[in-house]
Coordinates of C-alpha atoms and ligand atoms in Angstrom, one line a residue:
M1 CA 16.7 24.4 -6.3
L2 CA 18.8 22.1 -7.8
V3 CA 19.9 19.6 -5.0
V4 CA 23.1 17.6 -5.5
A5 CA 24.8 15.2 -3.1
T6 CA 29.1 14.7 -3.3
A7 CA 30.4 11.9 -4.0
G8 CA 34.0 10.0 -4.1
H9 CA 36.8 8.9 -1.6
V10 CA 37.7 10.2 1.7
D11 CA 40.1 13.4 1.0
H12 CA 39.6 13.8 -2.6
G13 CA 38.8 17.0 -1.5
K14 CA 34.1 17.0 -1.2
S15 CA 34.0 19.1 1.4
T16 CA 36.7 21.8 0.2
L17 CA 34.6 21.7 -3.2
V18 CA 31.5 22.6 -1.1
R19 CA 33.0 25.3 0.7
A20 CA 34.7 26.7 -2.2
L21 CA 31.8 26.8 -4.3
T22 CA 29.4 28.0 -1.6
G23 CA 31.0 29.6 1.9
M24 CA 29.6 27.6 4.0
E25 CA 31.4 25.1 6.0
P26 CA 29.7 21.7 5.7
D27 CA 31.3 20.0 8.1
R28 CA 29.2 20.9 11.4
W29 CA 31.1 19.0 13.8
A30 CA 33.8 20.1 15.4
E31 CA 35.2 16.5 15.2
E32 CA 34.7 16.1 11.4
R33 CA 36.7 20.1 11.6
R34 CA 39.4 18.6 14.4
R35 CA 40.0 15.9 12.1
G36 CA 39.9 17.5 9.0
M37 CA 37.1 14.4 7.7
T38 CA 33.2 14.3 6.8
I39 CA 31.9 11.8 9.4
D40 CA 27.6 12.4 9.2
L41 CA 26.2 15.0 6.3
G42 CA 26.8 18.4 5.6
F43 CA 24.5 21.0 3.7
A44 CA 25.8 24.4 2.4
W45 CA 24.4 26.2 -0.5
S46 CA 24.8 28.8 -3.1
S47 CA 23.4 30.8 -5.9
L48 CA 24.3 29.6 -9.4
P49 CA 24.8 32.3 -12.6
S50 CA 21.6 32.3 -13.5
G51 CA 20.5 32.9 -10.4
R52 CA 19.0 29.3 -9.3
T53 CA 20.2 27.8 -6.2
V54 CA 22.3 25.2 -5.9
A55 CA 22.2 22.8 -2.5
F56 CA 24.7 20.4 -1.4
V57 CA 24.6 17.4 0.8
D58 CA 27.8 16.7 1.2
V59 CA 28.9 13.0 2.4
P60 CA 31.9 11.5 3.9
G61 CA 34.1 9.5 1.8
H62 CA 35.7 6.9 4.1
E63 CA 34.8 3.8 4.0
R64 CA 33.4 3.0 7.5
F65 CA 30.5 6.2 7.2
V66 CA 29.1 4.3 3.8
P67 CA 25.8 4.5 5.3
N68 CA 25.8 7.9 6.1
M69 CA 26.6 9.1 2.3
L70 CA 24.1 6.6 1.5
A71 CA 21.2 8.0 3.7
G72 CA 22.4 11.8 2.6
V73 CA 21.9 10.5 -1.3
G74 CA 19.1 8.2 -1.0
P75 CA 16.6 11.0 -1.8
V76 CA 18.7 13.1 -3.8
A77 CA 18.4 12.7 -7.6
A78 CA 21.8 14.0 -8.9
A79 CA 25.4 13.3 -7.6
V80 CA 28.8 15.2 -8.2
V81 CA 31.1 12.4 -7.9
V82 CA 34.5 14.0 -7.3
V83 CA 38.0 12.5 -8.0
A84 CA 41.9 14.0 -6.9
A85 CA 43.8 14.7 -10.1
D86 CA 46.6 13.5 -7.7
A87 CA 45.4 10.5 -6.1
G88 CA 42.6 8.9 -8.5
W89 CA 40.2 6.1 -8.4
M90 CA 40.2 4.6 -5.1
P91 CA 38.0 2.0 -3.3
Q92 CA 35.0 4.5 -2.2
S93 CA 35.3 6.2 -5.4
A94 CA 34.2 2.9 -6.8
E95 CA 31.6 2.3 -3.8
H96 CA 30.0 5.4 -3.8
L97 CA 29.5 5.0 -7.7
A98 CA 28.2 1.6 -7.4
A99 CA 25.6 3.0 -4.5
L100 CA 24.7 5.4 -7.2
D101 CA 24.0 3.6 -10.3
A102 CA 22.2 1.3 -8.2
L103 CA 19.8 4.0 -7.3
G104 CA 19.5 4.7 -10.6
V105 CA 21.0 8.4 -10.4
G106 CA 21.2 9.1 -13.5
Y107 CA 21.6 13.2 -13.3
G108 CA 25.5 14.6 -12.2
L109 CA 28.5 15.8 -13.1
L110 CA 32.3 14.1 -12.6
V111 CA 34.6 16.5 -11.3
V112 CA 38.3 16.3 -11.3
T113 CA 39.8 18.6 -8.4
R114 CA 43.0 19.6 -6.6
A115 CA 44.1 19.7 -10.5
D116 CA 47.0 22.4 -8.7
L117 CA 48.5 19.5 -7.7
A118 CA 48.7 17.1 -10.2
D119 CA 48.0 16.5 -13.8
P120 CA 44.0 15.9 -14.3
A121 CA 44.1 13.8 -17.6
A122 CA 44.8 10.3 -16.0
A123 CA 42.2 10.6 -13.1
L124 CA 39.9 11.7 -15.8
A125 CA 39.8 9.2 -17.9
R126 CA 40.0 6.7 -15.6
A127 CA 36.9 8.1 -13.9
R128 CA 35.4 8.9 -17.2
S129 CA 35.7 4.8 -18.1
E130 CA 34.2 3.8 -14.4
L131 CA 31.2 5.8 -15.1
A132 CA 30.9 4.6 -18.6
A133 CA 28.8 1.4 -17.2
T134 CA 26.8 3.3 -14.8
A135 CA 23.9 5.6 -15.2
L136 CA 26.2 8.2 -15.7
A137 CA 28.1 7.3 -18.4
A138 CA 26.5 10.5 -20.2
V139 CA 27.7 13.7 -17.7
E140 CA 29.4 16.3 -18.1
A141 CA 32.9 16.4 -16.6
V142 CA 34.9 19.8 -14.5
T143 CA 38.7 20.1 -14.4
V144 CA 38.6 22.3 -10.9
S145 CA 40.9 23.2 -8.1
A146 CA 39.3 24.2 -5.1
V147 CA 42.4 25.7 -3.8
T148 CA 42.9 28.3 -6.7
G149 CA 40.2 28.4 -8.2
A150 CA 40.0 27.3 -11.4
G151 CA 37.8 25.8 -13.3
L152 CA 34.8 26.9 -10.7
P153 CA 33.6 29.5 -12.9
D154 CA 32.9 26.4 -15.6
L155 CA 31.4 23.9 -12.5
R156 CA 28.8 26.4 -11.7
A157 CA 27.8 26.7 -15.0
A158 CA 27.6 23.1 -15.4
L159 CA 25.6 23.0 -12.2
D160 CA 23.2 25.3 -14.2
R161 CA 23.0 23.1 -17.3
L162 CA 22.5 19.9 -14.9
A163 CA 19.9 22.1 -12.9
D164 CA 17.8 22.3 -16.5
R165 CA 18.0 18.7 -17.4
M166 CA 16.6 17.8 -14.4
P167 CA 13.0 16.8 -14.4
V168 CA 10.9 18.7 -13.3
P169 CA 9.8 17.7 -10.0
V170 CA 6.2 16.7 -8.8
P171 CA 4.6 19.7 -6.7
D172 CA 1.3 17.8 -6.5
G173 CA 2.6 14.7 -5.6
P174 CA 1.9 12.9 -2.4
V175 CA 4.8 13.8 0.0
R176 CA 7.4 11.3 1.4
F177 CA 9.9 13.0 3.2
W178 CA 13.0 11.1 3.9
V179 CA 14.5 12.5 7.3
D180 CA 18.3 12.7 7.3
R181 CA 18.6 14.8 10.6
C182 CA 16.7 15.3 13.5
F183 CA 17.2 17.7 16.4
T184 CA 15.7 19.9 19.1
V185 CA 15.2 23.4 18.8
R186 CA 15.1 25.4 22.4
G187 CA 11.5 27.0 22.1
S188 CA 10.7 25.6 19.1
G189 CA 11.3 21.7 19.6
T190 CA 11.4 18.8 17.4
V191 CA 12.9 20.0 13.8
V192 CA 14.2 17.3 11.1
T193 CA 15.3 18.4 8.0
G194 CA 15.4 16.1 5.0
T195 CA 15.4 16.9 0.8
L196 CA 11.8 17.3 -0.7
G197 CA 11.5 15.3 -3.7
A198 CA 8.3 15.9 -4.1
G199 CA 4.8 16.9 -3.1
R200 CA 4.3 20.3 -1.1
L201 CA 5.0 21.4 2.8
R202 CA 2.9 23.9 4.5
V203 CA 2.7 25.4 8.0
G204 CA -0.2 23.8 9.7
D205 CA -0.6 20.6 7.3
E206 CA -0.8 17.4 9.2
L207 CA 1.3 14.7 7.5
E208 CA 1.8 11.0 9.4
L209 CA 5.3 9.7 10.9
A210 CA 5.7 6.1 9.1
G211 CA 7.6 4.8 11.6
S212 CA 5.0 5.0 14.5
G213 CA 2.0 6.0 11.9
E214 CA 1.1 8.4 14.3
P215 CA 0.2 12.1 13.1
V216 CA 2.0 15.3 13.2
R217 CA 1.8 19.1 12.1
I218 CA 3.7 21.4 10.6
R219 CA 4.9 23.7 13.1
G220 CA 7.1 25.9 10.9
L221 CA 9.5 25.8 7.6
H222 CA 13.1 26.8 7.4
R223 CA 14.1 26.3 3.2
L224 CA 17.5 26.9 3.2
G225 CA 18.2 28.4 6.5
A226 CA 14.8 31.2 6.3
A227 CA 11.7 30.6 7.3
C228 CA 9.0 30.2 4.9
D229 CA 5.1 28.8 4.8
E230 CA 5.2 26.6 2.0
A231 CA 7.9 24.5 0.7
V232 CA 7.8 23.3 -2.9
P233 CA 10.0 20.2 -4.6
V234 CA 13.0 19.9 -5.1
A235 CA 14.0 21.6 -2.1
R236 CA 16.7 21.3 1.4
V237 CA 14.0 22.2 4.0
A238 CA 13.5 22.0 7.8
V239 CA 10.3 20.8 9.3
N240 CA 9.3 22.0 12.9
L241 CA 7.3 19.4 13.9
R242 CA 4.1 20.0 16.3
G243 CA 3.0 16.4 18.5
V244 CA 6.5 14.5 18.3
S245 CA 9.3 14.4 20.5
R246 CA 12.4 14.2 19.5
D247 CA 13.3 10.7 20.8
R248 CA 10.2 9.5 18.6
I249 CA 11.9 9.9 15.7
S250 CA 15.4 9.4 13.5
R251 CA 17.3 9.3 10.5
G252 CA 15.5 7.3 8.1
D253 CA 11.7 7.6 9.1
A254 CA 10.0 9.6 7.2
L255 CA 7.0 12.3 6.9
L256 CA 4.0 11.0 4.8
T257 CA 0.9 12.1 3.8
P258 CA -1.5 10.7 5.3
G259 CA -3.5 7.6 3.4
R260 CA -0.3 7.5 0.5
F261 CA 1.5 4.9 1.5
R262 CA 1.1 2.0 3.7
P263 CA 4.7 0.8 5.4
T264 CA 5.1 -2.7 4.4
D265 CA 7.7 -5.4 5.7
L266 CA 7.7 -7.4 2.7
V267 CA 8.6 -6.5 -1.1
D268 CA 9.4 -8.4 -4.0
V269 CA 12.2 -6.6 -5.8
R270 CA 14.1 -7.3 -9.1
L271 CA 17.9 -6.8 -8.5
A272 CA 21.0 -5.5 -10.4
G273 CA 24.3 -6.3 -11.1
V274 CA 23.8 -9.1 -9.0
A275 CA 23.7 -12.7 -9.1
V276 CA 20.8 -13.6 -6.5
A277 CA 21.6 -16.9 -6.0
E278 CA 24.9 -15.8 -4.3
L279 CA 23.7 -13.5 -2.4
P280 CA 23.8 -13.6 1.4
V281 CA 20.8 -13.8 3.1
T282 CA 21.0 -10.8 5.3
L283 CA 21.5 -7.6 4.0
T284 CA 21.1 -3.8 4.7
L285 CA 18.3 -2.3 2.5
H286 CA 19.5 1.2 2.0
V287 CA 16.3 3.5 1.0
G288 CA 15.8 7.4 1.0
S289 CA 17.4 7.9 4.0
A290 CA 16.7 4.5 5.7
A291 CA 18.8 1.2 6.3
V292 CA 17.2 -1.5 7.5
P293 CA 18.2 -5.7 7.6
V294 CA 16.6 -7.5 5.4
R295 CA 16.1 -10.7 4.6
V296 CA 16.6 -12.4 0.8
R297 CA 14.6 -14.9 0.0
P298 CA 16.0 -16.0 -4.1
L299 CA 12.9 -16.1 -6.4
G300 CA 13.5 -15.9 -9.8
V301 CA 17.1 -15.4 -11.7
D302 CA 16.8 -11.3 -10.9
T303 CA 14.1 -11.5 -8.3
A304 CA 14.0 -11.8 -4.6
R305 CA 11.4 -11.4 -2.0
L306 CA 12.8 -9.2 0.9
R307 CA 11.2 -9.7 4.5
L308 CA 12.7 -5.8 6.2
S309 CA 13.0 -5.8 9.8
R310 CA 11.1 -3.0 10.4
P311 CA 8.5 -1.5 7.9
L312 CA 9.3 1.1 5.1
P313 CA 6.7 3.6 3.0
L314 CA 8.1 1.9 -0.3
L315 CA 6.0 2.4 -3.8
I316 CA 6.4 0.3 -6.6
G317 CA 9.1 1.4 -8.8
D318 CA 11.4 2.8 -6.0
R319 CA 15.3 2.4 -6.4
A320 CA 17.4 0.8 -3.4
L321 CA 20.0 -0.6 -2.9
L322 CA 21.4 -3.8 -0.5
R323 CA 24.7 -3.6 0.8
D324 CA 26.7 -6.1 3.4
P325 CA 27.6 -4.4 6.4
G326 CA 29.6 -6.4 7.4
R327 CA 31.7 -7.3 4.3
R328 CA 31.4 -3.1 3.4
Y329 CA 30.4 -3.9 0.0
V330 CA 27.3 -2.8 -2.3
A331 CA 25.8 -6.1 -3.3
G332 CA 23.4 -4.5 -5.9
G333 CA 20.6 -2.3 -6.6
V334 CA 16.3 -3.2 -6.2
T335 CA 13.7 -2.0 -8.0
V336 CA 10.8 -2.4 -6.1
L337 CA 8.2 -4.8 -7.6
D338 CA 5.5 -5.1 -5.5
V339 CA 4.8 -3.9 -2.1
L340 CA 2.0 -6.3 -1.3
P341 CA 2.8 -9.7 -2.6
P342 CA 1.3 -12.6 -2.2
R343 CA 2.0 -15.3 0.5
L344 CA 4.0 -18.5 -1.0
A345 CA 2.0 -21.1 0.8
R346 CA 1.1 -23.6 -1.8
R347 CA 4.2 -26.2 -3.4
G348 CA 4.9 -24.1 -6.6
A349 CA 4.0 -20.7 -5.4
A350 CA 7.3 -19.4 -5.8
A351 CA 8.3 -20.7 -9.3
A352 CA 4.7 -19.0 -10.2
R353 CA 5.3 -16.2 -8.5
A354 CA 9.1 -15.8 -9.8
A355 CA 7.2 -16.2 -13.6
V356 CA 5.1 -13.4 -12.6
L357 CA 8.0 -11.0 -11.3
A358 CA 9.7 -11.8 -14.6
T359 CA 6.7 -9.4 -16.6
L360 CA 7.4 -6.4 -14.4
D361 CA 9.7 -3.5 -14.6
G362 CA 8.5 -1.8 -11.8
R363 CA 6.4 1.0 -13.5
P364 CA 2.6 1.2 -11.6
D365 CA 0.5 -0.7 -14.2
F366 CA -3.4 -0.4 -13.0
A367 CA -4.3 -3.1 -16.0
G368 CA -1.4 -5.4 -15.1
E369 CA -2.1 -4.9 -11.1
L370 CA -6.4 -5.8 -12.0
S371 CA -5.3 -8.9 -13.6
R372 CA -3.1 -10.4 -11.7
R373 CA -4.8 -9.4 -8.3
G374 CA -8.4 -10.2 -9.7
L375 CA -9.7 -7.9 -6.9
V376 CA -8.0 -5.3 -4.7
R377 CA -9.0 -2.3 -2.6
V378 CA -8.5 1.5 -3.8
G379 CA -6.6 1.8 -1.5
D380 CA -4.2 -0.5 -1.5
L381 CA -2.9 0.2 -5.3
V382 CA -2.8 4.2 -4.5
R383 CA -0.7 2.9 -1.4
A384 CA 1.3 1.3 -3.2
G385 CA 1.4 3.6 -5.9
V386 CA -0.1 2.8 -8.9
P387 CA -2.9 5.2 -10.3
V388 CA -6.1 4.9 -10.3
T389 CA -8.0 5.0 -13.5
D390 CA -11.0 2.7 -12.9
T391 CA -13.9 3.0 -10.8
P392 CA -14.8 0.2 -8.0
V393 CA -17.4 -2.4 -8.6
A394 CA -18.6 -2.3 -4.8
G395 CA -17.4 -0.1 -2.2
D396 CA -13.6 0.3 -2.7
W397 CA -13.4 -3.2 -4.1
L398 CA -11.8 -2.9 -8.0
A399 CA -12.5 -5.8 -10.6
D400 CA -10.5 -7.1 -13.2
P401 CA -13.0 -7.2 -16.1
E402 CA -12.5 -10.1 -17.1
H403 CA -12.4 -12.0 -13.4
W404 CA -15.7 -10.1 -12.8
R405 CA -17.4 -12.2 -15.2
G406 CA -16.0 -15.4 -14.8
L407 CA -17.6 -14.4 -10.7
G408 CA -20.6 -13.5 -11.8
D409 CA -21.0 -16.6 -14.0
R410 CA -20.0 -19.0 -11.3
L411 CA -22.8 -16.6 -8.5
A412 CA -25.2 -17.9 -11.5
G413 CA -24.0 -21.4 -10.8
A414 CA -24.0 -21.3 -7.7
V415 CA -27.2 -19.6 -6.9
A416 CA -29.1 -22.7 -9.1
E417 CA -26.9 -25.4 -7.2
Y418 CA -28.4 -23.8 -3.8
A419 CA -32.0 -23.8 -5.2
R420 CA -31.4 -27.4 -6.5
T421 CA -30.6 -28.3 -2.7
H422 CA -32.3 -26.1 -0.9
P423 CA -35.7 -26.4 -3.1
L424 CA -37.4 -25.1 0.3
A425 CA -35.3 -21.7 0.5
A426 CA -36.3 -18.4 -0.5
G427 CA -32.6 -17.7 -2.1
A428 CA -29.2 -18.0 -1.5
P429 CA -28.4 -16.1 1.4
V430 CA -25.7 -13.9 0.8
E431 CA -23.2 -14.5 3.2
E432 CA -23.0 -18.2 2.1
L433 CA -22.2 -17.3 -1.4
R434 CA -19.4 -14.7 -0.2
R435 CA -17.7 -18.1 1.3
H436 CA -18.4 -20.2 -1.8
L437 CA -17.3 -17.8 -4.4
D438 CA -14.0 -17.4 -1.7
L439 CA -14.5 -13.7 -2.1
P440 CA -13.4 -10.8 0.8
D441 CA -16.1 -8.9 0.9
R442 CA -20.3 -9.4 1.4
S443 CA -20.5 -6.1 -1.0
L444 CA -19.1 -8.0 -3.5
V445 CA -21.8 -10.4 -3.5
E446 CA -24.0 -8.1 -3.9
A447 CA -22.7 -6.0 -6.6
L448 CA -22.1 -9.9 -8.7
V449 CA -26.2 -10.1 -8.4
R450 CA -27.4 -8.8 -12.4
P451 CA -30.9 -9.6 -13.7
P452 CA -32.7 -12.3 -13.3
L453 CA -30.7 -12.3 -10.1
R454 CA -32.6 -10.5 -7.7
L455 CA -31.0 -9.8 -3.9
I456 CA -33.5 -10.0 -1.4
A457 CA -33.4 -9.2 2.1
G458 CA -29.8 -10.9 2.3
R459 CA -30.7 -13.5 -0.5
V460 CA -29.4 -14.0 -4.1
V461 CA -33.2 -15.2 -5.3
A462 CA -33.3 -16.8 -8.6
P463 CA -36.8 -16.1 -10.3
G464 CA -38.5 -18.4 -12.3
A465 CA -36.1 -21.3 -10.5
A466 CA -39.4 -23.2 -10.2
G467 CA -40.7 -22.9 -13.0
L468 CA -42.8 -19.7 -12.5
P469 CA -44.5 -17.1 -14.6
E470 CA -42.1 -13.9 -14.4
P471 CA -45.1 -12.4 -12.9
V472 CA -45.4 -14.6 -10.3
A473 CA -41.9 -14.4 -9.3
R474 CA -41.7 -11.3 -9.1
A475 CA -44.5 -10.8 -6.8
L476 CA -42.4 -13.6 -5.1
A477 CA -39.7 -12.0 -4.8
L478 CA -41.6 -8.8 -3.5
V479 CA -43.3 -11.3 -0.5
S480 CA -40.2 -12.6 0.6
E481 CA -38.3 -9.7 1.9
D482 CA -41.2 -9.1 4.0
Y483 CA -40.8 -12.7 5.0
A484 CA -36.7 -12.0 5.7
A485 CA -38.1 -9.4 8.5
H486 CA -40.7 -11.3 9.9
P487 CA -40.6 -14.7 8.2
F488 CA -44.0 -16.1 10.1
R489 CA -46.4 -13.2 9.5
A490 CA -48.3 -14.5 7.0
P491 CA -49.2 -11.0 4.5
D492 CA -52.5 -9.7 4.5
A493 CA -54.8 -9.4 1.7
D494 CA -53.9 -6.1 1.1
R495 CA -50.3 -6.2 0.8
L496 CA -50.8 -9.5 -1.6
A497 CA -52.9 -7.6 -3.8
A498 CA -50.1 -4.6 -3.5
V499 CA -47.5 -7.1 -5.2
G500 CA -50.0 -8.4 -7.3
L501 CA -50.6 -12.2 -5.8
G502 CA -54.1 -12.6 -6.9
T503 CA -55.6 -16.0 -6.2
R504 CA -54.8 -17.3 -9.5
E505 CA -51.2 -16.3 -8.9
I506 CA -50.7 -18.0 -5.3
G507 CA -52.1 -20.8 -6.4
A508 CA -49.7 -21.2 -9.4
A509 CA -47.0 -20.5 -6.6
V510 CA -48.8 -22.7 -4.2
R511 CA -48.4 -25.9 -6.8
A512 CA -45.1 -25.0 -7.8
G513 CA -43.9 -25.2 -3.8
A514 CA -42.9 -21.5 -3.8
L515 CA -45.1 -21.2 -1.4
L516 CA -47.0 -22.5 2.1
R517 CA -50.3 -22.7 2.2
L518 CA -50.8 -22.8 5.7
T519 CA -55.1 -22.0 5.2
G520 CA -56.7 -20.3 2.8
N521 CA -54.4 -17.5 2.2
V522 CA -52.7 -17.4 5.3
L523 CA -49.5 -18.0 3.2
L524 CA -45.7 -18.5 4.7
L525 CA -42.4 -19.6 2.7
P526 CA -41.8 -23.4 2.3
G527 CA -39.2 -23.5 4.9
A528 CA -41.6 -21.8 7.5
P529 CA -42.1 -25.4 9.2
Q530 CA -38.9 -26.6 9.7
Q531 CA -37.6 -23.0 10.8
A532 CA -40.4 -22.7 13.2
V533 CA -39.4 -26.1 14.7
R534 CA -36.6 -24.0 15.3
V535 CA -37.4 -21.6 17.3
L536 CA -39.5 -23.6 19.0
T537 CA -37.0 -25.7 20.5
G538 CA -35.5 -22.5 22.4
L539 CA -39.3 -22.8 24.7
P540 CA -38.7 -23.8 28.2
Q541 CA -41.2 -27.3 27.2
P542 CA -43.9 -28.0 27.3
F543 CA -45.0 -24.4 25.4
T544 CA -48.5 -22.8 25.2
L545 CA -49.9 -21.5 21.5
S546 CA -49.1 -17.7 23.1
A547 CA -45.8 -18.6 24.1
A548 CA -45.4 -20.4 20.6
R549 CA -47.4 -17.3 18.8
Q550 CA -44.8 -14.6 21.0
A551 CA -41.6 -16.5 19.8
L552 CA -42.2 -16.7 16.3
D553 CA -43.5 -13.1 16.5
T554 CA -46.0 -13.9 14.9
T555 CA -50.5 -13.6 15.5
R556 CA -52.6 -16.2 16.1
R557 CA -53.8 -16.0 12.4
V558 CA -50.9 -17.5 11.6
A559 CA -49.6 -19.6 15.3
V560 CA -52.8 -21.5 15.5
P561 CA -52.6 -23.3 11.5
L562 CA -48.9 -23.3 11.7
L563 CA -49.2 -25.0 15.2
E564 CA -51.3 -27.5 13.4
L565 CA -49.5 -28.4 10.8
L566 CA -46.3 -29.1 12.7
D567 CA -48.8 -31.6 14.4
R568 CA -49.7 -33.7 11.7
Q569 CA -45.8 -33.5 10.4
G570 CA -45.1 -34.7 13.4
L571 CA -42.3 -32.1 14.6
T572 CA -44.7 -31.1 17.6
R573 CA -47.0 -33.4 19.6
R574 CA -50.2 -31.8 21.5
L575 CA -50.7 -32.4 25.2
P576 CA -53.9 -33.0 26.6
D577 CA -54.2 -29.5 28.1
D578 CA -53.6 -28.1 24.3
A579 CA -49.9 -27.0 25.4
R580 CA -47.2 -28.9 22.9
V581 CA -43.6 -30.4 23.0
V582 CA -40.7 -30.0 20.2
V583 CA -40.9 -33.9 18.9
D584 CA -37.1 -35.0 19.1
Ligands
GDP1 N1 45.6 21.7 -3.3 C1 44.8 21.3 -3.5 N2 44.2 20.7 -2.4 C2 42.6 20.8 -1.9 C3 41.8 21.2 -3.1 N3 41.1 20.2 -2.7 C4 40.8 19.9 -1.1 N4 42.1 20.0 -0.9 C5 43.0 19.6 0.2 O1 42.5 17.9 0.6 C6 42.2 17.7 1.6 C7 41.3 17.0 1.9 O2 39.8 17.3 1.3 P1 38.5 17.5 2.0 O3 37.7 18.4 1.3 O4 38.4 16.8 3.4 O5 37.9 16.0 1.4 P2 37.2 15.1 1.2 O6 37.3 13.8 2.0 O7 36.2 14.5 0.1 O8 35.7 16.0 1.9 C8 42.5 19.2 2.5 O9 43.5 19.1 3.5 C9 42.0 20.1 1.7 O10 42.7 21.2 2.1 C10 42.4 21.0 -3.9 O11 41.8 21.7 -5.0 N5 43.9 22.0 -4.4
MG2 MG1 34.5 15.7 3.4

């Protein structure tokens, strides 16, 4: 289906032309018919000579209703610019053309109508020269009279040729269905209409409302007034929704494929057709069928940050326009460069950001996003419209290869440094390393651990850091897992043998300070005494051997020599009745 929007000054014959081509009445409202003027969007359709269907979104030409016009044009890729032969180029001819150009609409036709009333040559020449500077420069032009019917066969043939040129829609892409009308049908409930530009809609599908995020289900579908089970792009579609009342949804909302969009209220954009520094601070952003007030913060010569008054489901590369609703002019076209921009907190951040934005063109760029962000979640890129072509390094985190290598080096350095400053510890805690490297997720630290580093029970251990031979270091790494779960339970003879700690290896480890010998082969990690004191401090003082044993979650085999060691180190004091107190 070819979907085209009309464009042009009021009273130039847009609705009459649509009526003549389709036999349908685009002015739906009684008031519109009474006043003979389009106020809101109208919809009509017909067959073309090729047999394919053309559907029109007929827009109002009056300057007061430009926002309605923009809601109709926003989601439509092609336009018919209508100029009356007897009136020529007029203010809304210009404003509509500026809007189409700002939105990047490059497909369409120029139609000079009312050719029965005046020689169309002058209007045609003027319109051609106005279009020449826009994305519509190369469109075909047709001269018609909607009253006599002259030129209408040519126009139908030209519409067919336009349909042939249109880009092939993507039926398997995500759906972002901008709502241009919403109403209630007795017995069916809420119905929304719009232009389906990409993706597929099926009865039974679950979608998400952009405004509220709430899930909605498709109860029924109509395509050009006929019920259907499925709609593929491009098409004019009416969607009967289950699970949402009429007052929860309005023009400018969108139905979304769940998980593929993240409505955002902060975007960085490139502006066209305007000097950023001259823009008013507040403008209205028109995109899809939505119109929201925005605050403009200039960043570069042609780039700015927009703060939206409500979030919209925008993607990198989206085209939009800024309009001044008070002074009623199109201020400029917008290309979305980033929908998840960094905060600009530090001094100089805005200038640095402007330099980055200067290198972006709105085309989704996976490698570029990775190198700019270093680390980013898969979902964040997908929901920005960036195709993900690599696998995560951990969880759903993607990393720029160079950044990742650098982090690996910094991790090794941090682990070594930790070992120097904490000679008694069994390795650097993952959480501490996460903070040190300023990483957003512990799983990233864990994924960065590469031999010879080892991840043991929440700590990153550098075996051999104490100068131990590799087999001893490996054995120690194994027992430190035991200690992590039960720091005061000494492995028994079987366990020591199983991990390869024989008499000689134990001797080496104890000499290197990697193990603490309480007595014989009763071994703990070097940090155990300090850790024990922390536990014992929490007991009612004085405490008995049995209370200490329970608090330390260990056996007499360890508790007795451990407490004696603490006594010797002056960390605890033994009282005459054999109870003990922690020495402050
Ligand atoms: N003579 C003549 N009148 C036309 C033609 N097209 C439109 N009109 C008249 O122009 C007026 C405005 O037309 P309309 O379709 O409402 O314009 P719109 O505001 O652009 O939608 C109406 O009175 C139409 O009857 C045409 O080709 N020839
Ligand atoms: Mg009209």
